[in-house]
């Protein structure tokens, strides 16, 4: 967390490809899921646990693969608008929310 107790992405890199700057694929995938309503938290301990739950989701590998494949070709703004990417985020988020609501934290 930063000095305002806001949760920040971990392991962020900002490579520059043809003028397009974006987060690395793993941070991108984690961040999009983490920002979903019901998953985001400013509590550092819960944030760490929720990031683990995101990474353990059965849908996370497909989301990560999509991000890895797309980022060299698209910037983060274009990627975020892709329906397939949004669908994968939604599937992963639903899985994570189900685990959080069942007490997996």
PDB file of C-alpha atoms in Angstrom:
ATOM      1  CA  UNK A   1       0.000   0.000   0.000  1.00  0.00           C
ATOM      2  CA  UNK A   2       1.091   3.583  -0.458  1.00  0.00           C
ATOM      3  CA  UNK A   3       1.132   6.385   2.092  1.00  0.00           C
ATOM      4  CA  UNK A   4      -2.627   6.929   1.609  1.00  0.00           C
ATOM      5  CA  UNK A   5      -3.292   3.248   2.359  1.00  0.00           C
ATOM      6  CA  UNK A   6      -4.290   2.588  -1.244  1.00  0.00           C
ATOM      7  CA  UNK A   7      -3.503  -0.838  -2.605  1.00  0.00           C
ATOM      8  CA  UNK A   8      -1.029  -0.669  -5.466  1.00  0.00           C
ATOM      9  CA  UNK A   9      -0.119  -3.262  -8.110  1.00  0.00           C
ATOM     10  CA  UNK A  10       2.866  -5.441  -7.336  1.00  0.00           C
ATOM     11  CA  UNK A  11       5.729  -6.217  -9.734  1.00  0.00           C
ATOM     12  CA  UNK A  12       4.858  -3.431 -12.128  1.00  0.00           C
ATOM     13  CA  UNK A  13       7.065  -2.834 -15.120  1.00  0.00           C
ATOM     14  CA  UNK A  14       6.485  -0.250 -17.800  1.00  0.00           C
ATOM     15  CA  UNK A  15       8.024  -1.473 -21.033  1.00  0.00           C
ATOM     16  CA  UNK A  16       7.676   0.807 -24.033  1.00  0.00           C
ATOM     17  CA  UNK A  17       6.817  -0.815 -27.367  1.00  0.00           C
ATOM     18  CA  UNK A  18       6.421   1.598 -30.288  1.00  0.00           C
ATOM     19  CA  UNK A  19       5.228   4.331 -27.944  1.00  0.00           C
ATOM     20  CA  UNK A  20       2.726   2.084 -26.154  1.00  0.00           C
ATOM     21  CA  UNK A  21       3.326   1.899 -22.396  1.00  0.00           C
ATOM     22  CA  UNK A  22       1.510  -0.593 -20.225  1.00  0.00           C
ATOM     23  CA  UNK A  23       1.797  -2.843 -17.179  1.00  0.00           C
ATOM     24  CA  UNK A  24       3.224  -6.329 -17.589  1.00  0.00           C
ATOM     25  CA  UNK A  25       0.707  -9.051 -18.426  1.00  0.00           C
ATOM     26  CA  UNK A  26       0.457 -10.556 -14.935  1.00  0.00           C
ATOM     27  CA  UNK A  27      -0.069  -7.206 -13.212  1.00  0.00           C
ATOM     28  CA  UNK A  28      -2.566  -6.235 -15.891  1.00  0.00           C
ATOM     29  CA  UNK A  29      -4.633  -9.408 -15.466  1.00  0.00           C
ATOM     30  CA  UNK A  30      -4.536  -9.225 -11.663  1.00  0.00           C
ATOM     31  CA  UNK A  31      -5.420  -5.524 -11.599  1.00  0.00           C
ATOM     32  CA  UNK A  32      -8.456  -5.837 -13.866  1.00  0.00           C
ATOM     33  CA  UNK A  33      -9.908  -8.620 -11.708  1.00  0.00           C
ATOM     34  CA  UNK A  34      -8.947  -6.930  -8.428  1.00  0.00           C
ATOM     35  CA  UNK A  35     -10.750  -3.724  -9.439  1.00  0.00           C
ATOM     36  CA  UNK A  36     -14.078  -5.511  -9.780  1.00  0.00           C
ATOM     37  CA  UNK A  37     -16.778  -4.600  -7.283  1.00  0.00           C
ATOM     38  CA  UNK A  38     -16.654  -6.832  -4.236  1.00  0.00           C
ATOM     39  CA  UNK A  39     -13.025  -7.854  -4.785  1.00  0.00           C
ATOM     40  CA  UNK A  40     -11.179  -4.570  -4.266  1.00  0.00           C
ATOM     41  CA  UNK A  41     -10.164  -3.822  -0.693  1.00  0.00           C
ATOM     42  CA  UNK A  42      -7.920  -1.223   0.927  1.00  0.00           C
ATOM     43  CA  UNK A  43      -7.087  -3.639   3.756  1.00  0.00           C
ATOM     44  CA  UNK A  44      -3.508  -4.790   3.002  1.00  0.00           C
ATOM     45  CA  UNK A  45      -3.938  -8.281   4.485  1.00  0.00           C
ATOM     46  CA  UNK A  46      -7.185  -8.900   2.606  1.00  0.00           C
ATOM     47  CA  UNK A  47      -5.630  -7.485  -0.582  1.00  0.00           C
ATOM     48  CA  UNK A  48      -2.772  -9.988  -0.408  1.00  0.00           C
ATOM     49  CA  UNK A  49      -5.225 -12.842   0.202  1.00  0.00           C
ATOM     50  CA  UNK A  50      -7.468 -11.736  -2.640  1.00  0.00           C
ATOM     51  CA  UNK A  51      -4.547 -11.518  -5.065  1.00  0.00           C
ATOM     52  CA  UNK A  52      -3.692 -15.119  -4.124  1.00  0.00           C
ATOM     53  CA  UNK A  53      -7.302 -16.153  -4.761  1.00  0.00           C
ATOM     54  CA  UNK A  54      -7.200 -14.417  -8.151  1.00  0.00           C
ATOM     55  CA  UNK A  55      -4.001 -16.257  -9.124  1.00  0.00           C
ATOM     56  CA  UNK A  56      -5.512 -19.580  -8.008  1.00  0.00           C
ATOM     57  CA  UNK A  57      -8.712 -19.147 -10.028  1.00  0.00           C
ATOM     58  CA  UNK A  58      -9.209 -21.748 -12.735  1.00  0.00           C
ATOM     59  CA  UNK A  59      -9.921 -18.845 -15.131  1.00  0.00           C
ATOM     60  CA  UNK A  60      -6.746 -16.878 -14.363  1.00  0.00           C
ATOM     61  CA  UNK A  61      -4.416 -18.867 -16.685  1.00  0.00           C
ATOM     62  CA  UNK A  62      -6.631 -18.118 -19.693  1.00  0.00           C
ATOM     63  CA  UNK A  63      -6.889 -14.443 -18.706  1.00  0.00           C
ATOM     64  CA  UNK A  64      -3.116 -14.225 -18.267  1.00  0.00           C
ATOM     65  CA  UNK A  65      -2.471 -15.957 -21.604  1.00  0.00           C
ATOM     66  CA  UNK A  66      -4.806 -13.507 -23.345  1.00  0.00           C
ATOM     67  CA  UNK A  67      -3.012 -10.540 -21.755  1.00  0.00           C
ATOM     68  CA  UNK A  68       0.432 -11.947 -22.656  1.00  0.00           C
ATOM     69  CA  UNK A  69      -0.635 -12.483 -26.250  1.00  0.00           C
ATOM     70  CA  UNK A  70      -2.351  -9.110 -26.626  1.00  0.00           C
ATOM     71  CA  UNK A  71      -0.049  -6.641 -24.888  1.00  0.00           C
ATOM     72  CA  UNK A  72       2.718  -6.627 -27.488  1.00  0.00           C
ATOM     73  CA  UNK A  73       0.064  -5.794 -30.101  1.00  0.00           C
ATOM     74  CA  UNK A  74      -2.286  -3.507 -28.144  1.00  0.00           C
ATOM     75  CA  UNK A  75      -1.903  -0.875 -25.483  1.00  0.00           C
ATOM     76  CA  UNK A  76      -3.706  -1.279 -22.173  1.00  0.00           C
ATOM     77  CA  UNK A  77      -6.609   0.951 -23.202  1.00  0.00           C
ATOM     78  CA  UNK A  78      -7.296  -1.051 -26.365  1.00  0.00           C
ATOM     79  CA  UNK A  79      -6.921  -4.343 -24.506  1.00  0.00           C
ATOM     80  CA  UNK A  80      -9.428  -3.295 -21.846  1.00  0.00           C
ATOM     81  CA  UNK A  81     -12.082  -2.725 -24.536  1.00  0.00           C
ATOM     82  CA  UNK A  82     -11.813  -6.227 -26.029  1.00  0.00           C
ATOM     83  CA  UNK A  83     -15.017  -8.245 -25.395  1.00  0.00           C
ATOM     84  CA  UNK A  84     -13.075 -11.522 -25.044  1.00  0.00           C
ATOM     85  CA  UNK A  85     -10.792  -9.951 -22.445  1.00  0.00           C
ATOM     86  CA  UNK A  86     -13.759  -8.508 -20.539  1.00  0.00           C
ATOM     87  CA  UNK A  87     -15.460 -11.920 -20.616  1.00  0.00           C
ATOM     88  CA  UNK A  88     -12.381 -13.600 -19.122  1.00  0.00           C
ATOM     89  CA  UNK A  89     -12.177 -10.907 -16.439  1.00  0.00           C
ATOM     90  CA  UNK A  90     -15.837 -11.505 -15.620  1.00  0.00           C
ATOM     91  CA  UNK A  91     -15.390 -15.282 -15.355  1.00  0.00           C
ATOM     92  CA  UNK A  92     -12.355 -14.928 -13.118  1.00  0.00           C
ATOM     93  CA  UNK A  93     -14.026 -12.253 -10.981  1.00  0.00           C
ATOM     94  CA  UNK A  94     -17.156 -14.392 -10.515  1.00  0.00           C
ATOM     95  CA  UNK A  95     -14.989 -17.322  -9.409  1.00  0.00           C
ATOM     96  CA  UNK A  96     -13.032 -15.108  -6.991  1.00  0.00           C
ATOM     97  CA  UNK A  97     -16.189 -13.526  -5.549  1.00  0.00           C
ATOM     98  CA  UNK A  98     -17.693 -16.980  -4.983  1.00  0.00           C
ATOM     99  CA  UNK A  99     -14.574 -18.023  -3.061  1.00  0.00           C
ATOM    100  CA  UNK A 100     -14.514 -14.790  -1.025  1.00  0.00           C
ATOM    101  CA  UNK A 101     -18.220 -15.131  -0.194  1.00  0.00           C
ATOM    102  CA  UNK A 102     -17.726 -18.761   0.861  1.00  0.00           C
ATOM    103  CA  UNK A 103     -15.106 -17.693   3.382  1.00  0.00           C
ATOM    104  CA  UNK A 104     -11.925 -18.540   1.470  1.00  0.00           C
ATOM    105  CA  UNK A 105     -10.220 -15.407   2.789  1.00  0.00           C
TER     106      UNK A 105
END
